[in-house]
Structure formats: structure tokens, C-alpha cells
PDB file of C-alpha atoms in Angstrom:
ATOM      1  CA  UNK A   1      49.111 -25.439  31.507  1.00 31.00           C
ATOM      2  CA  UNK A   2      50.858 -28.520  32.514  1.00 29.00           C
ATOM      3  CA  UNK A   3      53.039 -31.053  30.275  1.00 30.00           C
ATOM      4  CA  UNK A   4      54.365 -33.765  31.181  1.00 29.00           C
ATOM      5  CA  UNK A   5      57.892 -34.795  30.247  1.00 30.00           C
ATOM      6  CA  UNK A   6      59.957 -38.110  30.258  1.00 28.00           C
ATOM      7  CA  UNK A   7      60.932 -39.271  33.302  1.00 27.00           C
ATOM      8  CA  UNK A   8      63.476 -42.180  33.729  1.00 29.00           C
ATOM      9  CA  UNK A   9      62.417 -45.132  35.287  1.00 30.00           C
ATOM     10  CA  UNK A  10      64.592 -48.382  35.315  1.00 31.00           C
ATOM     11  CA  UNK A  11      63.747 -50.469  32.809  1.00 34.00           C
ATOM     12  CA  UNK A  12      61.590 -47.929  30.722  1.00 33.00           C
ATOM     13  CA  UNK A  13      63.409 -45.283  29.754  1.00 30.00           C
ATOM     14  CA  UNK A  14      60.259 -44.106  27.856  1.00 31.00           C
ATOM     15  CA  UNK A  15      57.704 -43.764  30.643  1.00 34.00           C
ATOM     16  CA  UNK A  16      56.368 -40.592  31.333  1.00 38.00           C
ATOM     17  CA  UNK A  17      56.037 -39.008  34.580  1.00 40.00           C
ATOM     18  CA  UNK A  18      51.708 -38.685  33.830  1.00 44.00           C
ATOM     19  CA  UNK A  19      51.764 -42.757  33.227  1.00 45.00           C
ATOM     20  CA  UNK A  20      53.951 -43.250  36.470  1.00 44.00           C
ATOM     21  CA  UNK A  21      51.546 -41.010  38.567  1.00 46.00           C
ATOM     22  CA  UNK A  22      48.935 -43.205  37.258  1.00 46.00           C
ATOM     23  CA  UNK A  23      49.962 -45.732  37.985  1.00 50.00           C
ATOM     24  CA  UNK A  24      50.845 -45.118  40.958  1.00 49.00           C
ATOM     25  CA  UNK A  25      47.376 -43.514  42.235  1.00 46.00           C
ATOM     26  CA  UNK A  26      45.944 -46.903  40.948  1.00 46.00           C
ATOM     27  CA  UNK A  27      47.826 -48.840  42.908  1.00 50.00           C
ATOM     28  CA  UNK A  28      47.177 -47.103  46.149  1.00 50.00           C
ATOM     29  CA  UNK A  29      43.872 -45.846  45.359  1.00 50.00           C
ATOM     30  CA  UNK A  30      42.362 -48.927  47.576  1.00 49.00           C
ATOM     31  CA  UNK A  31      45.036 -47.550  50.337  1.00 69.00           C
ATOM     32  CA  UNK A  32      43.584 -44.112  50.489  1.00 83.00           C
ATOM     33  CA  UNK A  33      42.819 -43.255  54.274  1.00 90.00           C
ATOM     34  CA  UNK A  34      40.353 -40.878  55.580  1.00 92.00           C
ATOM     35  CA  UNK A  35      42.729 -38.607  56.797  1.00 93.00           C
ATOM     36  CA  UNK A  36      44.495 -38.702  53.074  1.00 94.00           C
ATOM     37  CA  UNK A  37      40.689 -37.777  51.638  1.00 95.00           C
ATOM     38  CA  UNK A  38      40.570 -35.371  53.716  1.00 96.00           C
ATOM     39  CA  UNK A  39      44.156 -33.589  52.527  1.00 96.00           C
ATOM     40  CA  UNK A  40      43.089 -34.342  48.637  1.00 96.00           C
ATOM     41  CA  UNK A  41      40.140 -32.411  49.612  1.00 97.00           C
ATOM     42  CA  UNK A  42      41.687 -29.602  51.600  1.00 98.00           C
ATOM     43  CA  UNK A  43      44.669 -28.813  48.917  1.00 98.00           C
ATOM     44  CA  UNK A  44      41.523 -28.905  45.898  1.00 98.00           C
ATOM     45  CA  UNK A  45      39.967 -26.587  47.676  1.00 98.00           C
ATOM     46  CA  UNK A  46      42.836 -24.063  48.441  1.00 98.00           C
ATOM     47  CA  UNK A  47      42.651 -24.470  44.169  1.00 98.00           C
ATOM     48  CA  UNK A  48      39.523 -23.536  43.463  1.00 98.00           C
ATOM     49  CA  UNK A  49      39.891 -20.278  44.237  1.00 98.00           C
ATOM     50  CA  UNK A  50      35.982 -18.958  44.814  1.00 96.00           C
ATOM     51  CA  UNK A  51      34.853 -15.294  45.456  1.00 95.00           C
ATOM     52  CA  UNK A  52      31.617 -16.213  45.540  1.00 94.00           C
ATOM     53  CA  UNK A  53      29.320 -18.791  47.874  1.00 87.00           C
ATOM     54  CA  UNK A  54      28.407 -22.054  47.026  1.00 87.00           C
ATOM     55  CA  UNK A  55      25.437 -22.494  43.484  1.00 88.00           C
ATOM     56  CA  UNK A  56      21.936 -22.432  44.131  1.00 87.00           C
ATOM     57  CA  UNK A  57      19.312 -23.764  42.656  1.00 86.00           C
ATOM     58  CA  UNK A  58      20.106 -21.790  39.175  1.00 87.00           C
ATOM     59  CA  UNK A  59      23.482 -23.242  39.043  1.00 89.00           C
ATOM     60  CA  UNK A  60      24.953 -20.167  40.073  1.00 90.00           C
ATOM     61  CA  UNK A  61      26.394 -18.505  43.043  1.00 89.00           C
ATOM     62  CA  UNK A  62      24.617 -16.072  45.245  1.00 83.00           C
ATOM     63  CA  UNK A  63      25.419 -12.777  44.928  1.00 83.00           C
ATOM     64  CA  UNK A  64      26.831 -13.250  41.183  1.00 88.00           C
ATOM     65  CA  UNK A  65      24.258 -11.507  39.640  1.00 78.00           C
ATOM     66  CA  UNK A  66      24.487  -8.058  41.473  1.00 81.00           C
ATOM     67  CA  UNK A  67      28.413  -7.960  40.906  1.00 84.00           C
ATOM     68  CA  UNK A  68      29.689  -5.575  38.406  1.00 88.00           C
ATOM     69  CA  UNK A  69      31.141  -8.057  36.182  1.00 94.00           C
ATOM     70  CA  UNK A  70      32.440  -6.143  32.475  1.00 93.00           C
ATOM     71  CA  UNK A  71      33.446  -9.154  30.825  1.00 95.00           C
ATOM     72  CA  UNK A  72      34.339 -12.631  31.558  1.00 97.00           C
ATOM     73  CA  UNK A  73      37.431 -14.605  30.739  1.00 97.00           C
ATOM     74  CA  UNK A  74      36.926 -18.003  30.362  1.00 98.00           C
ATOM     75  CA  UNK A  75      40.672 -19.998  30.028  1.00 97.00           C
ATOM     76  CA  UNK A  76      40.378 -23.287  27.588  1.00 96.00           C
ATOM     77  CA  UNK A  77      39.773 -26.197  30.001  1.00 96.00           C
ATOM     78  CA  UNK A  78      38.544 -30.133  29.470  1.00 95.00           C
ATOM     79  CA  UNK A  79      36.427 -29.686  32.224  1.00 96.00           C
ATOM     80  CA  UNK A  80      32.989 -28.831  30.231  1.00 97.00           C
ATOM     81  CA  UNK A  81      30.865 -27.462  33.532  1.00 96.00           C
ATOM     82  CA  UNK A  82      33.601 -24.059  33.626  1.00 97.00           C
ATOM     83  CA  UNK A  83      32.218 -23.616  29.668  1.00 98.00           C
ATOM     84  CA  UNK A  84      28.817 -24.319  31.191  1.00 97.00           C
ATOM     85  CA  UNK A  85      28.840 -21.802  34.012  1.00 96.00           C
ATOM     86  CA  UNK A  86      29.902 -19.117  31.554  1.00 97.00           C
ATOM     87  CA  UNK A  87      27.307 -19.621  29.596  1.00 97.00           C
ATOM     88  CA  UNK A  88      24.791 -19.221  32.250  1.00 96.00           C
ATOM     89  CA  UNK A  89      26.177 -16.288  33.364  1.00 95.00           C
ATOM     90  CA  UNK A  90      25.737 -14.414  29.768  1.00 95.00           C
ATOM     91  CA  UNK A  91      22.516 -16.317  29.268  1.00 94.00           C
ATOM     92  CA  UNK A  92      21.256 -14.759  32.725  1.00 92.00           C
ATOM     93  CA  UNK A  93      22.512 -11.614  31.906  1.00 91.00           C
ATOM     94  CA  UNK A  94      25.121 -11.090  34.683  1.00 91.00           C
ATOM     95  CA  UNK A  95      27.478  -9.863  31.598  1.00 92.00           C
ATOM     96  CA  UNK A  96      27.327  -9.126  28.127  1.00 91.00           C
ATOM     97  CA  UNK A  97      30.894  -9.836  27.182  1.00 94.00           C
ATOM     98  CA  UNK A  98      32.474 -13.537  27.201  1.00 97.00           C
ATOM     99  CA  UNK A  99      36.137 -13.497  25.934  1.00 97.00           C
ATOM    100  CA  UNK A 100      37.273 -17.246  25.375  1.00 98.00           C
ATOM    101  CA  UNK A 101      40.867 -18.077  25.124  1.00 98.00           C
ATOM    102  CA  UNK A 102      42.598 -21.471  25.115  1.00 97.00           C
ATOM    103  CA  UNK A 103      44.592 -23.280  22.069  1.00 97.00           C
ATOM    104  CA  UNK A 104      45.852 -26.340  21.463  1.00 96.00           C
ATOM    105  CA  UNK A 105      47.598 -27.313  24.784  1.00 92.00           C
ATOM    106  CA  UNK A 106      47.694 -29.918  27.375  1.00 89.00           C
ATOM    107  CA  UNK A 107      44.064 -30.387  27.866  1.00 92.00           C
ATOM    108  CA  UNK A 108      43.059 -30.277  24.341  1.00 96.00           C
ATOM    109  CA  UNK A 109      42.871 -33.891  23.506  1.00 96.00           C
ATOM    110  CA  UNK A 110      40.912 -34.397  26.465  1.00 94.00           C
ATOM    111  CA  UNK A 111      38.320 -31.951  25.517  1.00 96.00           C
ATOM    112  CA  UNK A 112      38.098 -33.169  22.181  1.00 97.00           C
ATOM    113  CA  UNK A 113      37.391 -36.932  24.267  1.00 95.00           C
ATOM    114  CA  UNK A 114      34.690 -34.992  26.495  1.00 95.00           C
ATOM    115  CA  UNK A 115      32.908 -33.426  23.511  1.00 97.00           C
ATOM    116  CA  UNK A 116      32.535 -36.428  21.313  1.00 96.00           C
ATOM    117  CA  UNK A 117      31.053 -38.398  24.559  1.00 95.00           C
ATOM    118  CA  UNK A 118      28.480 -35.767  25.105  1.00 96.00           C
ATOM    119  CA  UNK A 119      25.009 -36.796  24.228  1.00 95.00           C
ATOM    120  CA  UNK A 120      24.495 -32.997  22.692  1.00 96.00           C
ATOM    121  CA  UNK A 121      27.593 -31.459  22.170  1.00 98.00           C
ATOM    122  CA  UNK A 122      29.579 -34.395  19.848  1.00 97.00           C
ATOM    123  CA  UNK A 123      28.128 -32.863  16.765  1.00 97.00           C
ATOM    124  CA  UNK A 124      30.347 -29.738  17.262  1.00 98.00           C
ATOM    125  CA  UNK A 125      33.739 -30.386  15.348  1.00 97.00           C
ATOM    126  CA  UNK A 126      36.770 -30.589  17.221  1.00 97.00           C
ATOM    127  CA  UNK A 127      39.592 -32.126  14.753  1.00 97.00           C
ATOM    128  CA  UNK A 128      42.546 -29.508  14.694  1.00 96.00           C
ATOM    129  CA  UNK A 129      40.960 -26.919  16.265  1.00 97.00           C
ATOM    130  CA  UNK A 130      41.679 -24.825  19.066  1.00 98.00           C
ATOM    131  CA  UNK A 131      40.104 -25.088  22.798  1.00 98.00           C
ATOM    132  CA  UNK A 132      38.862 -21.184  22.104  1.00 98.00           C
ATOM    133  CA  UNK A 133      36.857 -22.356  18.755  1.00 98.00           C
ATOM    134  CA  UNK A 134      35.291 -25.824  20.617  1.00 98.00           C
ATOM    135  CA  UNK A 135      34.005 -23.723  23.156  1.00 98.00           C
ATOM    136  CA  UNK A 136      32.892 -21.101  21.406  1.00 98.00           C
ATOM    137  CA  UNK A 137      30.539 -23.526  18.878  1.00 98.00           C
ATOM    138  CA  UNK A 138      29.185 -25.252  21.951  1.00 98.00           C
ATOM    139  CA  UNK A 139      27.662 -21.731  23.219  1.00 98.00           C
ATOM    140  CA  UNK A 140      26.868 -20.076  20.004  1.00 98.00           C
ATOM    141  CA  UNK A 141      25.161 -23.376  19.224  1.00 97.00           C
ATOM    142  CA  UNK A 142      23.859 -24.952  22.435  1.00 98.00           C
ATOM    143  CA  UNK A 143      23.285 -22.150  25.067  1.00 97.00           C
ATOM    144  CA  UNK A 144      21.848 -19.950  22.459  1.00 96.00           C
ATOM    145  CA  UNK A 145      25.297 -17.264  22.756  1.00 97.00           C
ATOM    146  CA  UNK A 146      25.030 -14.285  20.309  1.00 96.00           C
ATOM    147  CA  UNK A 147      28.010 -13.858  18.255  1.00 95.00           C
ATOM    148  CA  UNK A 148      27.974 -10.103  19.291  1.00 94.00           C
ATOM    149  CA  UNK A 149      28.948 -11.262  22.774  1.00 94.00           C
ATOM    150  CA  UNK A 150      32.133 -13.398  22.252  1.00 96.00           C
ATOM    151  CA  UNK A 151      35.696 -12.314  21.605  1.00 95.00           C
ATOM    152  CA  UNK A 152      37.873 -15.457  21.392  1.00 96.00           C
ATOM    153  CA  UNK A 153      41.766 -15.725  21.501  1.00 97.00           C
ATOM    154  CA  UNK A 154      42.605 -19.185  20.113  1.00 97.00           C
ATOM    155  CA  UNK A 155      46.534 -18.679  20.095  1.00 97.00           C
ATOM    156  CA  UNK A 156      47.083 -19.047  23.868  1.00 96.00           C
ATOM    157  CA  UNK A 157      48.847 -22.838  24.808  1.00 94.00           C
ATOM    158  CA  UNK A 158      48.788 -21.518  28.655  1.00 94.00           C
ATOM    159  CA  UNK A 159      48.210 -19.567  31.792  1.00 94.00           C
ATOM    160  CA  UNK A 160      50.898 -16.758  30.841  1.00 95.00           C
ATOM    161  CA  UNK A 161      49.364 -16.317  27.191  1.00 95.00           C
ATOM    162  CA  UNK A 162      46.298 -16.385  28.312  1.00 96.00           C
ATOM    163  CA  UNK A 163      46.345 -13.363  30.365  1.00 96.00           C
ATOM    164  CA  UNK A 164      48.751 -11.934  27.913  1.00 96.00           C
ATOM    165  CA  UNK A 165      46.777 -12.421  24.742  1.00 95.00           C
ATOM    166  CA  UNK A 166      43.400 -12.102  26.785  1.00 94.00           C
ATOM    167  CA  UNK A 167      44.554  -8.434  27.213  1.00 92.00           C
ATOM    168  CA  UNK A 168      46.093  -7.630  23.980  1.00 90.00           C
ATOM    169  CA  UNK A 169      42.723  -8.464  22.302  1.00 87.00           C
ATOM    170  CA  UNK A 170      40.849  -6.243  24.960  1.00 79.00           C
ATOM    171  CA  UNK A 171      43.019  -3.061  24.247  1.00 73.00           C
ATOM    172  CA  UNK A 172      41.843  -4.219  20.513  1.00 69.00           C
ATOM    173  CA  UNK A 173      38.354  -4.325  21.339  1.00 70.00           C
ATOM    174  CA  UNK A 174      38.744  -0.819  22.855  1.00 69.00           C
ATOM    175  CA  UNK A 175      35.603  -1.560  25.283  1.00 75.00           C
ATOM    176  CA  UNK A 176      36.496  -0.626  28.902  1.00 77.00           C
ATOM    177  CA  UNK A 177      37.037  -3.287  31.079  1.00 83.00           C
ATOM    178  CA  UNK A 178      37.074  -2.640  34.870  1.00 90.00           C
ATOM    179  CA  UNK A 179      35.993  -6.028  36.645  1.00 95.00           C
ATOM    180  CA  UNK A 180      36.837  -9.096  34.925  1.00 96.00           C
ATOM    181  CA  UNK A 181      35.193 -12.297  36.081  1.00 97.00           C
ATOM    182  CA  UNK A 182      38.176 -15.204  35.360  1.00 98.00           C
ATOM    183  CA  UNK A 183      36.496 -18.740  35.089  1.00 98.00           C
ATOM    184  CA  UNK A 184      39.575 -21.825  34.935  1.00 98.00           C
ATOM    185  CA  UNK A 185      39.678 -25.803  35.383  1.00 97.00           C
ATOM    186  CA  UNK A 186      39.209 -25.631  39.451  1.00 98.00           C
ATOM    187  CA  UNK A 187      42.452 -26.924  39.689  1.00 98.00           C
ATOM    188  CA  UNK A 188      43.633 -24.197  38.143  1.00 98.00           C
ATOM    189  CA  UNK A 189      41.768 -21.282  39.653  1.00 98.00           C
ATOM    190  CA  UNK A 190      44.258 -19.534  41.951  1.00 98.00           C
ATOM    191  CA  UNK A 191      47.291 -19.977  39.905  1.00 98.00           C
ATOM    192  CA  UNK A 192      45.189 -18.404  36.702  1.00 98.00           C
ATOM    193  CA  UNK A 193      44.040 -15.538  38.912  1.00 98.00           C
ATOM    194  CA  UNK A 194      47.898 -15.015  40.344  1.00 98.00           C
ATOM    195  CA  UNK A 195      48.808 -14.980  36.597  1.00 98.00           C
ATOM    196  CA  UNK A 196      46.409 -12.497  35.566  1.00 97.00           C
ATOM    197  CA  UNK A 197      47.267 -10.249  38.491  1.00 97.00           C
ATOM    198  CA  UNK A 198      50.781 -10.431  37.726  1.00 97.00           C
ATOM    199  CA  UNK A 199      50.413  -9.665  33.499  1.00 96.00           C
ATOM    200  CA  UNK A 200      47.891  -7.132  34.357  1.00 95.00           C
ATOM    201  CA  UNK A 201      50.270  -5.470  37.447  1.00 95.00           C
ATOM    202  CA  UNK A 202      50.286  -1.634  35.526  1.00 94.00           C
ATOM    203  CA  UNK A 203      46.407  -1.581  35.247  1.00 92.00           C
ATOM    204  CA  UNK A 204      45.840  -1.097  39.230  1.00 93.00           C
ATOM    205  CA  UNK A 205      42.424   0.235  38.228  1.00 92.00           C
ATOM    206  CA  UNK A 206      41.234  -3.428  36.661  1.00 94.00           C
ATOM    207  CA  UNK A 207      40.256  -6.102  39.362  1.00 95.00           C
ATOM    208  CA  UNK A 208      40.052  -9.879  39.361  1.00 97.00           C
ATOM    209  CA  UNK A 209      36.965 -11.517  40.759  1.00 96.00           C
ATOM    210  CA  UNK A 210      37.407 -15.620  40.790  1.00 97.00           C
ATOM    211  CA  UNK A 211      34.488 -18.576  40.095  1.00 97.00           C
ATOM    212  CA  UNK A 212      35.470 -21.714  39.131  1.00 97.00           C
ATOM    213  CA  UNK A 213      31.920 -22.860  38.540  1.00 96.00           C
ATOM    214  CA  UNK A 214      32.540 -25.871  41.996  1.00 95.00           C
ATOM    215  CA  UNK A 215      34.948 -26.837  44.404  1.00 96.00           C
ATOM    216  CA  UNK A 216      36.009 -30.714  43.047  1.00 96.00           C
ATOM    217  CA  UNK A 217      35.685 -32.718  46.200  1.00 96.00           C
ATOM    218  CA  UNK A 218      36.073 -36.714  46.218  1.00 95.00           C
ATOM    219  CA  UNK A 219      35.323 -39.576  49.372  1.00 94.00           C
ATOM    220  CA  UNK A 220      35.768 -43.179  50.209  1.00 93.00           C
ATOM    221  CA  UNK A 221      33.461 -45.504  48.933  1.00 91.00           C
ATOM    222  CA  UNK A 222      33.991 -48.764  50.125  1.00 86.00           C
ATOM    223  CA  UNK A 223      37.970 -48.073  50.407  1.00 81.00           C
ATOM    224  CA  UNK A 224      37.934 -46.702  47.018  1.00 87.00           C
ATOM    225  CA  UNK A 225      38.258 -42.492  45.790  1.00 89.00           C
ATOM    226  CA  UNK A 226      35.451 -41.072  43.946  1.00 91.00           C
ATOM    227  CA  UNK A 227      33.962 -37.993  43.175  1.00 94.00           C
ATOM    228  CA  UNK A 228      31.559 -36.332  45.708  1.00 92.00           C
ATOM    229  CA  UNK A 229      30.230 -34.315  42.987  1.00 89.00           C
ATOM    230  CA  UNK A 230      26.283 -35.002  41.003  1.00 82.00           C
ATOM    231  CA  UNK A 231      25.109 -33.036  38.123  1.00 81.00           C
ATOM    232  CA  UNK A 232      28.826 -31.826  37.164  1.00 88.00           C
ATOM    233  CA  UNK A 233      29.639 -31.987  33.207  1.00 80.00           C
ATOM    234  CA  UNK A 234      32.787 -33.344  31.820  1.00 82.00           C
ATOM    235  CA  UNK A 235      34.914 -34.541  34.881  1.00 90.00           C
ATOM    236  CA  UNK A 236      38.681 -35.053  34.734  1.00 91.00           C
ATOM    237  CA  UNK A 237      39.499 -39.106  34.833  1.00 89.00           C
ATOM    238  CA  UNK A 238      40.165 -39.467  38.880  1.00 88.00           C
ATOM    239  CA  UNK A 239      44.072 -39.820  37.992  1.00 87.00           C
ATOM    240  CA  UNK A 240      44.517 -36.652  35.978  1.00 90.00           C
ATOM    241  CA  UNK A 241      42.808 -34.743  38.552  1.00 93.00           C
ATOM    242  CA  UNK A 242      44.892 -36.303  41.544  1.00 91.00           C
ATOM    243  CA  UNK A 243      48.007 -35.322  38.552  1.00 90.00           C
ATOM    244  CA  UNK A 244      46.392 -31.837  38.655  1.00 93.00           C
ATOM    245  CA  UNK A 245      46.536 -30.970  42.459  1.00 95.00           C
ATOM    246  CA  UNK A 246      49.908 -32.941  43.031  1.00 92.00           C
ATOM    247  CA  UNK A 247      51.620 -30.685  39.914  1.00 93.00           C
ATOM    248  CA  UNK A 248      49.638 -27.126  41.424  1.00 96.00           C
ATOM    249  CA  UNK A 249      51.517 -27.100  44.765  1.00 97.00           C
ATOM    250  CA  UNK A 250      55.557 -26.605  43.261  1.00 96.00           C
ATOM    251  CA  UNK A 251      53.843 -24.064  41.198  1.00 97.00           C
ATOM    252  CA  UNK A 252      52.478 -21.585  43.673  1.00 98.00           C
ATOM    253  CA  UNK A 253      55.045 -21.248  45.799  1.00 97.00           C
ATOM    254  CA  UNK A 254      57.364 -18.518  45.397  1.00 97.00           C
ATOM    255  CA  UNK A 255      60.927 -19.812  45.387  1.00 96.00           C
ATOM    256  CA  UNK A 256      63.596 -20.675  43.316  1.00 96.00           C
ATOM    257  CA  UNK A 257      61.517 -23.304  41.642  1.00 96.00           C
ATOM    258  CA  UNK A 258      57.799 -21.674  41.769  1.00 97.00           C
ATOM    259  CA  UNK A 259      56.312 -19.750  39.840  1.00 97.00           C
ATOM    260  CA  UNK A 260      56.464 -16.875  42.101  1.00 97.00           C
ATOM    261  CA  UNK A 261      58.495 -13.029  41.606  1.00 97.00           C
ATOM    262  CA  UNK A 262      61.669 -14.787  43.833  1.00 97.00           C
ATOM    263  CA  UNK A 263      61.068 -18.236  40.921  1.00 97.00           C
ATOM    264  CA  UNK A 264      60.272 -18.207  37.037  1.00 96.00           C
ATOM    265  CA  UNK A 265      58.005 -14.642  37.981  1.00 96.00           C
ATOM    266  CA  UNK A 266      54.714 -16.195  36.158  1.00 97.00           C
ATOM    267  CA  UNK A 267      52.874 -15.328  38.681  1.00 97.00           C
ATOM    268  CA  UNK A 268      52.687 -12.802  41.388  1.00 97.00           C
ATOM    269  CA  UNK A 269      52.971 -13.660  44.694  1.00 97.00           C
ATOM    270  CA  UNK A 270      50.521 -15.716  47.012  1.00 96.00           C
ATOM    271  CA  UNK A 271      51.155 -17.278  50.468  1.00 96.00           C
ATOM    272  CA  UNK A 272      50.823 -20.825  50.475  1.00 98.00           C
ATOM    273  CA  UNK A 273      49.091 -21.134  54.144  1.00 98.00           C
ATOM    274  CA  UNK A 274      50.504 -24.165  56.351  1.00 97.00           C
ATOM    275  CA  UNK A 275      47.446 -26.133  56.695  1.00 98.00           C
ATOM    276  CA  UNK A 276      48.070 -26.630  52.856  1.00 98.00           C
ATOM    277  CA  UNK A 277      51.144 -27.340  53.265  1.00 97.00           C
ATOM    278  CA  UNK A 278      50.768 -29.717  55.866  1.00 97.00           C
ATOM    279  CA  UNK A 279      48.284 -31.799  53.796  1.00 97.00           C
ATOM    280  CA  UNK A 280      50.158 -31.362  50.586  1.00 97.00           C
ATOM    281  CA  UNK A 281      53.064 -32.859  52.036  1.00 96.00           C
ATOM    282  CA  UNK A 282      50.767 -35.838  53.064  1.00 93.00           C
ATOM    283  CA  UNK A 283      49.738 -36.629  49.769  1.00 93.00           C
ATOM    284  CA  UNK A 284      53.299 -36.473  48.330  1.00 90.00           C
ATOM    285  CA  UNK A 285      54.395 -38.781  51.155  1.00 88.00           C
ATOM    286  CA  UNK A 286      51.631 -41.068  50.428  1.00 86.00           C
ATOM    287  CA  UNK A 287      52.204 -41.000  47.009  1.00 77.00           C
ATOM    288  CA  UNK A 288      56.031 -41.632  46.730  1.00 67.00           C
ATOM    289  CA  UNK A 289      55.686 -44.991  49.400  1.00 56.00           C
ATOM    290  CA  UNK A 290      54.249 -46.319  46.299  1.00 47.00           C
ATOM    291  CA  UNK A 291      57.339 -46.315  44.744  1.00 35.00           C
ATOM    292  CA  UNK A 292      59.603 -47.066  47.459  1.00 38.00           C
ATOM    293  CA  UNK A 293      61.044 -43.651  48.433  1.00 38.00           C
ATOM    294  CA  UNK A 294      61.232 -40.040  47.220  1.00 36.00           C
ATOM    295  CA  UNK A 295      63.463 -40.492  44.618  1.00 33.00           C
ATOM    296  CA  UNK A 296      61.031 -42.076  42.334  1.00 36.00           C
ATOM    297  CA  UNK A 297      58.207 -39.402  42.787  1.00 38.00           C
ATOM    298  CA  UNK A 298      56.830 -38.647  39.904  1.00 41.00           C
ATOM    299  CA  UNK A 299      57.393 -35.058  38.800  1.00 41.00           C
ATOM    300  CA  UNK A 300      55.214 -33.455  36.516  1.00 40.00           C
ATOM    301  CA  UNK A 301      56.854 -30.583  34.608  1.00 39.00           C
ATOM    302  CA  UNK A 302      56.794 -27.223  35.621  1.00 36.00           C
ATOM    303  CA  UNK A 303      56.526 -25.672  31.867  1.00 38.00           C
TER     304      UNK A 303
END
């Protein structure tokens, strides 16, 4: 999960490196060029790791159904359409088994913001409790969930624990577990499934399939970014995401300061292709002229 640290700014010692990127995407929101859309869109995508083609009319992807699926991880997220898509997978019957793990962590506040605003779900109570527990209540008592089905992990504050405590309680629940269907905040996707890979690197004979319910992808309108997304529940803000893909990038890459085996070995490795790259580097680029060169980027925190 991402947190955001202090970040010295002259002037305002006390600014964070979140309120800087902020404010910097809201000043050159209305300066956002097609070409810049288009590498937003591009690095999102590389992301949202998807093993599966785009949802039909069901709200799920083709093909879903006939996959072997044991159980289903769903990591604690803000973004209530991943909860969703879970849901409709047990509901439809493409698994039996949803484990749910997420605590109290970066995106928990903002969950707790999403719920409350929902026209259904802001009875469920969210004050002090853990992502894992939100979540849960929302199935059990919106989607129509049977206890039976759920195993939740509330502990977990991110990616690393939630692959490590996702599989301690499965060795618990002594059920075998071949094919595990991972569902993460898009932005999130590929660097949860490199994490699970990499916890779960002695059990060769249990595989990873990826679905982060949709790809997030934004456009122009009228010179300004939105979403280019209808019928999706429980967005990010537009400036968290764009914090999102900006902080993703330094993580994946396996060097001294990734995440990677040759870095902080989170995660296991993944190549980084150089179309990615290439637009990534755009964005930071366009992102730092805001504030007058590089060495005023803002720099979310790689914990």
C-alpha cells in the first residue's frame, strides 16, 4: 500500500508529498495534452493487470466462468466496483470461496468516505474497523454472501501481508487451493500479483490468475481529465488516482530502489516494457514542469 511521507517544500516544511502532487495535477490538469492522455492511459493499463477480456453484459469477463477458480482473494481497496466484482463472481457461482484481506491502511479512510456516500451501503458501520470487516458486511448484507463462503484476514496494512497472511489463513483453513483468482485496486493489479508470486515462490503447484474488475481509463473534455468510465462504483478522486499510477512505476522495477529481487525483494521480478517506460517518463516530465524542475517532484513513499 502506499503512504505518503513529508516532503520539504520551501516555506512549508509540513506539506506532504500527496498535497504537492495535488496540487500540482490541479494546476496542470487544464494543460493535459492528448498525447499526455494517451501515456496516463497506456501506464493504467500496463496496471491493471487482466487475464481475462473485457465485461459483458453480466458485468463479468468472458471466459470467467469456465476457469477453475478455488478461491478468490480480494486485497482491501477504496475502490468499491473490485468488492463488487467479487461478489458477482460468488453470487454467479464461478467460486465458492472469497477470502477478504485488507486492514487499516492507506486507503482505509477513503473507503470509509465511499461507503457512507453510497445510497445502499452507508448503513454498514465503518468507524475503527478494518477494510476486511467493511467489505465483508457489504456482501454478507447486500449481495446476499453466505457466511460459509468468506474467510477474512483483517490484520494485513499491505501488499506483502496480504499475500503473507492470505496464505497463513489458507494452510489454516486446510481446503486445497490450486488456482487463486487475485482481485486489487486496478492500480494495483500487477504489483499485487508480483507480490503474491513472490510470497507464494515454494508452492510451484498454486497459480495466479489476475481481474481487476476494469481497466481505469480517463480523456479530455473540453481541455480538462476525466474518467472514461460509466456504471463504475466508488472511483478514486482524479488526483489520487493520477498519485496512484505516478507512485506504481519506482515500484515495479527491479533495481536498487524497486521492489524487485535486485531492490527491497517484495516482489518478484517483472519487465517493465519500454513503451511504458517511454510514457511514464512523459508524465513525470509533465508533472515536475509544474514545479519548475525535477528537484521538486513530488515523491510518494515507497513503504
Amino acid at each position: 500500500m502506499i503512504s505518503v511521507v513529508p516532503f520539504a517544500h520551501p516555506g512549508d516544511p509540513a506539506r506532504t508529498s500527496k498535497s504537492l502532487l495535488t496540487e500540482c495535477y490541479m494546476d496542470q490538469a487544464s494543460h493535459f495534452t492528448p498525447p499526455l492522455v494517451t501515456a496516463l492511459n497506456d501506464v493504467a493499463g500496463f496496471l491493471a493487470l487482466n487475464d481475462f477480456g473485457p465485461r459483458g453484459s453480466d458485468q463479468l469477463p468472458a471466459g470467467i466462468a469456465a476457469s477453475p477458480i478455488d478461491c478468490i482473494i480480494l486485497a482491501g481497496n477504496c475502490v468499491l466496483e473490485t468488492a463488487e466484482g467479487a461478489f458477482r463472481l460468488i453470487g454467479r457461482g464461478t467460486c465458492t470461496r472469497l477470502l477478504i484481506s485488507g486492514g487499516i491502511g492507506h486507503a482505509t479512510e477513503v473507503l470509509r468516505q465511499k461507503v457512507a456516500a453510497h445510497s445502499d451501503y452507508q448503513t454498514i458501520h465503518t468507524e475503527g474497523r478494518a477494510e476486511a470487516h467493511i467489505l465483508a458486511d457489504i456482501g454478507l448484507n447486500f449481495w446476499g454472501i453466505d457466511r460459509s463462503s468468506l474467510l477474512i484476514e483483517p490484520d494485513s496494512t499491505n501488499s506483502g501481508e496480504n499475500a503473507k497472511f492470505s496464505r497463513r489463513l489458507h494452510v489454516d483453513s486446510s481446503q486445497p487451493m490450486k488456482t487463486i483468482l487475485l482481485i486489487q485496486d486496478p492500480t494495483m493489479q500487477r504489483r499485487v500479483d508480483a507480490t503474491f508470486r513472490h510470497i507464494w515462490r515454494d508452492r510451484p503447484d498454486v497459480s495466479f490468475l489476475n481481474w481487476p474488475t476494469f481497466t481505469p481509463r480517463v480523456r479530455l473534455v473540453e481541455d480538462e481529465v476525466q474518467f472514461n468510465l460509466g456504471g463504475i462504483a466508488g472511483l478514486w478522486p482524479l488526483d489520487r488516482f493520477l498519485a496512484l499510477v505516478i507512485g506504481e512505476i519506482p515500484r515495479l522495477r527491479d533495481d536498487s530502489d524497486g521492489y524487485g529481487p535486485n531492490g527491497k525483494g517484495f516482489i518478484a521480478h517483472l519487465d517493465i516494457p519500454k513503451r511504458i517506460e517511454k510514457a511514464y517518463a512523459c508524465l513525470q516530465e509533465a508533472l515536475a514542469e509544474g514545479f519548475g524542475n525535477r528537484s521538486t517532484m513530488p515523491r510518494p513513499s515507497l513503504a
